[in-house]
Amino acid sequence: FSKGYLHDSNFEGADFTNGVIDRASFKGSSLKGAIFGNAVLTGTSFEGSDVENADFTDAYIGSFDQKQLCRNPTLKGENPTTGADTKFSAGCSGP
């Protein structure tokens, strides 16, 4: 996806491994259990999206976008497919 306006969409369990999701907006979307392994997420916004149990292992996320993602209250849990801790996989620390 490039410049995707993906608001209020259902991507539960989607596998974006090795994908290039550039300047996309997932506002209001459900990404529960999604896998973003080794994906390029430059300029991508997860504001207002549900990322519970998502896996961001080795994904490239710009520092500004990562800070925003780390503030997402749904950034928690463990991916049911990969077993990755959601918050840790996104490079976020703290409780």
XYZ file of N, CA and C in Angstrom:
285
model
N 0.830 -1.174 0.000
C 0.000 0.000 0.000
C 0.875 1.238 0.000
N 0.549 2.199 -0.798
C 1.234 3.475 -0.756
C 0.161 4.552 -0.699
N 0.257 5.401 0.321
C -0.711 6.464 0.545
C -2.131 5.915 0.699
N -2.239 4.738 1.310
C -3.546 4.098 1.491
C -4.376 4.765 2.572
N -5.600 5.037 2.269
C -6.571 5.582 3.211
C -7.412 4.395 3.658
N -6.944 3.710 4.701
C -7.517 2.421 5.092
C -8.313 2.547 6.389
N -9.102 3.594 6.495
C -9.848 3.879 7.716
C -10.996 2.895 7.918
N -11.219 2.566 9.192
C -12.356 1.736 9.604
C -12.431 0.419 8.835
N -11.274 -0.187 8.597
C -11.198 -1.447 7.858
C -10.888 -2.599 8.801
N -11.181 -3.806 8.361
C -10.898 -4.990 9.161
C -9.727 -5.753 8.550
N -8.593 -5.709 9.257
C -7.400 -6.443 8.843
C -6.996 -7.430 9.932
N -7.963 -7.944 10.673
C -7.668 -8.878 11.756
C -6.976 -10.120 11.203
N -5.801 -10.441 11.786
C -5.054 -11.622 11.387
C -4.337 -11.503 10.052
N -4.339 -10.318 9.439
C -3.692 -10.145 8.131
C -2.175 -10.307 8.254
N -1.564 -10.834 7.212
C -0.111 -11.023 7.191
C 0.506 -10.044 6.204
N 1.167 -9.014 6.758
C 1.831 -7.987 5.963
C 3.344 -8.221 5.927
N 3.793 -9.430 6.225
C 5.220 -9.741 6.277
C 5.915 -9.317 4.992
N 7.033 -8.600 5.156
C 7.848 -8.098 4.043
C 7.121 -7.084 3.162
N 5.998 -6.586 3.607
C 5.232 -5.623 2.824
C 5.777 -4.210 2.944
N 5.422 -3.388 1.984
C 5.753 -1.968 2.021
C 4.428 -1.225 2.181
N 4.228 -0.719 3.392
C 3.011 0.014 3.713
C 3.448 1.449 3.986
N 3.526 2.230 2.952
C 4.133 3.553 2.980
C 3.078 4.646 3.039
N 3.181 5.511 4.049
C 2.291 6.659 4.202
C 0.813 6.266 4.206
N 0.510 5.150 4.852
C -0.872 4.687 4.953
C -1.473 5.126 6.284
N -2.782 5.189 6.340
C -3.479 5.517 7.583
C -4.490 4.421 7.887
N -4.320 3.801 9.062
C -5.209 2.729 9.515
C -6.189 3.238 10.572
N -6.501 4.513 10.580
C -7.346 5.110 11.615
C -8.668 4.347 11.766
N -8.937 3.924 12.999
C -10.191 3.237 13.294
C -10.258 1.800 12.810
N -9.170 1.279 12.281
C -9.167 -0.084 11.740
C -8.820 -1.115 12.800
N -9.265 -2.338 12.594
C -8.903 -3.435 13.477
C -7.758 -4.214 12.840
N -6.638 -4.252 13.567
C -5.449 -4.989 13.116
C -5.088 -6.050 14.154
N -6.094 -6.535 14.879
C -5.861 -7.537 15.915
C -5.188 -8.765 15.304
N -4.048 -9.145 15.896
C -3.353 -10.345 15.449
C -2.640 -10.216 14.118
N -2.573 -9.007 13.565
C -1.889 -8.813 12.277
C -0.378 -8.990 12.445
N 0.278 -9.372 11.363
C 1.727 -9.584 11.379
C 2.371 -8.595 10.407
N 3.301 -7.788 10.940
C 4.032 -6.795 10.152
C 5.519 -7.129 10.151
N 5.863 -8.387 10.222
C 7.261 -8.801 10.282
C 8.063 -8.296 9.091
N 9.160 -7.595 9.389
C 10.078 -7.093 8.360
C 9.394 -6.171 7.343
N 8.281 -5.574 7.739
C 7.558 -4.668 6.836
C 8.134 -3.250 6.946
N 7.988 -2.493 5.889
C 8.388 -1.092 5.872
C 7.125 -0.274 6.128
N 7.120 0.452 7.245
C 5.940 1.202 7.664
C 6.247 2.691 7.760
N 6.930 3.241 6.788
C 7.324 4.648 6.810
C 6.121 5.566 6.647
N 5.995 6.503 7.565
C 4.905 7.472 7.478
C 3.534 6.877 7.690
N 3.466 5.691 8.257
C 2.185 5.015 8.444
C 1.622 5.314 9.825
N 0.331 5.615 9.875
C -0.327 5.974 11.126
C -1.253 4.851 11.601
N -1.108 4.531 12.892
C -1.982 3.552 13.533
C -2.886 4.246 14.552
N -3.037 5.560 14.407
C -3.859 6.349 15.328
C -5.289 5.812 15.357
N -5.760 5.526 16.562
C -7.140 5.064 16.718
C -7.399 3.671 16.213
N -6.352 2.942 15.873
C -6.546 1.570 15.394
C -6.344 0.578 16.533
N -6.876 -0.619 16.377
C -6.735 -1.665 17.377
C -5.608 -2.592 16.938
N -4.470 -2.523 17.636
C -3.304 -3.330 17.275
C -3.014 -4.415 18.313
N -4.027 -4.767 19.097
C -3.846 -5.817 20.099
C -3.394 -7.118 19.426
N -2.366 -7.733 20.007
C -1.806 -9.007 19.522
C -1.119 -8.911 18.161
N -0.846 -7.704 17.681
C -0.125 -7.558 16.406
C 1.369 -7.817 16.631
N 2.060 -8.195 15.573
C 3.501 -8.465 15.639
C 4.228 -7.518 14.688
N 5.132 -6.688 15.243
C 5.901 -5.721 14.469
C 7.385 -6.110 14.412
N 7.701 -7.363 14.643
C 9.095 -7.813 14.694
C 9.860 -7.428 13.428
N 10.981 -6.732 13.622
C 11.879 -6.302 12.546
C 11.243 -5.370 11.520
N 10.102 -4.782 11.859
C 9.477 -3.807 10.959
C 10.238 -2.491 11.043
N 10.317 -1.788 9.929
C 10.936 -0.464 9.940
C 9.836 0.564 10.157
N 9.908 1.219 11.323
C 8.939 2.253 11.679
C 9.734 3.509 12.007
N 9.436 4.612 11.365
C 10.134 5.860 11.657
C 9.947 6.256 13.120
N 10.883 7.023 13.672
C 10.851 7.346 15.099
C 9.579 8.101 15.511
N 9.120 9.037 14.702
C 7.891 9.759 15.035
C 6.704 8.808 15.079
N 6.590 7.965 14.063
C 5.473 7.019 13.997
C 5.556 5.985 15.119
N 6.772 5.588 15.470
C 6.940 4.628 16.553
C 6.475 5.233 17.877
N 6.812 6.490 18.126
C 6.367 7.157 19.358
C 4.846 7.174 19.433
N 4.207 7.475 18.319
C 2.745 7.483 18.279
C 2.183 6.085 18.514
N 2.786 5.085 17.886
C 2.336 3.701 18.042
C 2.476 3.252 19.492
N 3.579 3.625 20.127
C 3.811 3.225 21.521
C 2.774 3.827 22.464
N 2.134 4.901 22.077
C 1.088 5.535 22.892
C -0.286 4.895 22.681
N -0.403 4.020 21.718
C -1.687 3.382 21.427
C -2.056 2.444 22.580
N -3.192 2.668 23.249
C -3.559 1.846 24.409
C -3.835 0.381 24.083
N -4.049 0.060 22.820
C -4.302 -1.337 22.445
C -3.026 -2.096 22.103
N -1.875 -1.439 22.212
C -0.587 -2.079 21.908
C -0.218 -3.003 23.073
N -0.777 -4.204 23.046
C -0.577 -5.164 24.123
C -0.884 -6.567 23.619
N -0.527 -7.535 24.433
C -0.837 -8.913 24.102
C 0.298 -9.628 23.407
N -0.041 -10.777 22.860
C 0.917 -11.654 22.184
C 0.290 -12.172 20.901
N 1.054 -12.136 19.823
C 0.517 -12.586 18.542
C 0.247 -14.092 18.603
N -0.964 -14.527 18.255
C -1.312 -15.943 18.358
C -0.578 -16.845 17.360
N -0.072 -16.269 16.287
C 0.634 -17.060 15.275
C 2.126 -17.131 15.546
N 2.737 -15.985 15.838
C 4.194 -15.930 16.002
C 4.642 -16.022 17.460
N 3.739 -15.728 18.389
C 4.083 -15.737 19.801
C 4.823 -14.484 20.256
N 4.988 -13.509 19.375
C 5.721 -12.279 19.709
C 4.890 -11.383 20.622
N 5.566 -10.785 21.605
C 4.938 -9.799 22.468
C 4.729 -8.519 21.660
N 3.516 -8.045 21.605
C 3.169 -6.905 20.750
C 3.970 -5.650 21.065
N 3.982 -5.241 22.313
C 4.661 -4.001 22.698
C 6.163 -4.108 22.438
N 6.765 -5.211 22.812
C 8.204 -5.418 22.607
C 8.538 -5.434 21.118
N 7.705 -6.098 20.317
C 7.994 -6.203 18.883
C 7.956 -4.844 18.181
N 7.205 -3.896 18.766
C 7.122 -2.542 18.196
C 8.237 -1.646 18.690
N 9.095 -2.188 19.545
C 10.229 -1.420 20.058
C 9.850 -0.467 21.177
N 8.745 -0.761 21.843
C 8.275 0.086 22.931
C 8.670 -0.527 24.270
N 9.003 0.323 25.216
C 9.369 -0.161 26.533
C 8.386 0.340 27.565
N 8.482 -0.199 28.751
C 7.621 0.240 29.841
C 6.353 -0.579 29.925
N 5.583 -0.332 30.992
C 4.358 -1.131 31.216
C 3.261 -0.841 30.221
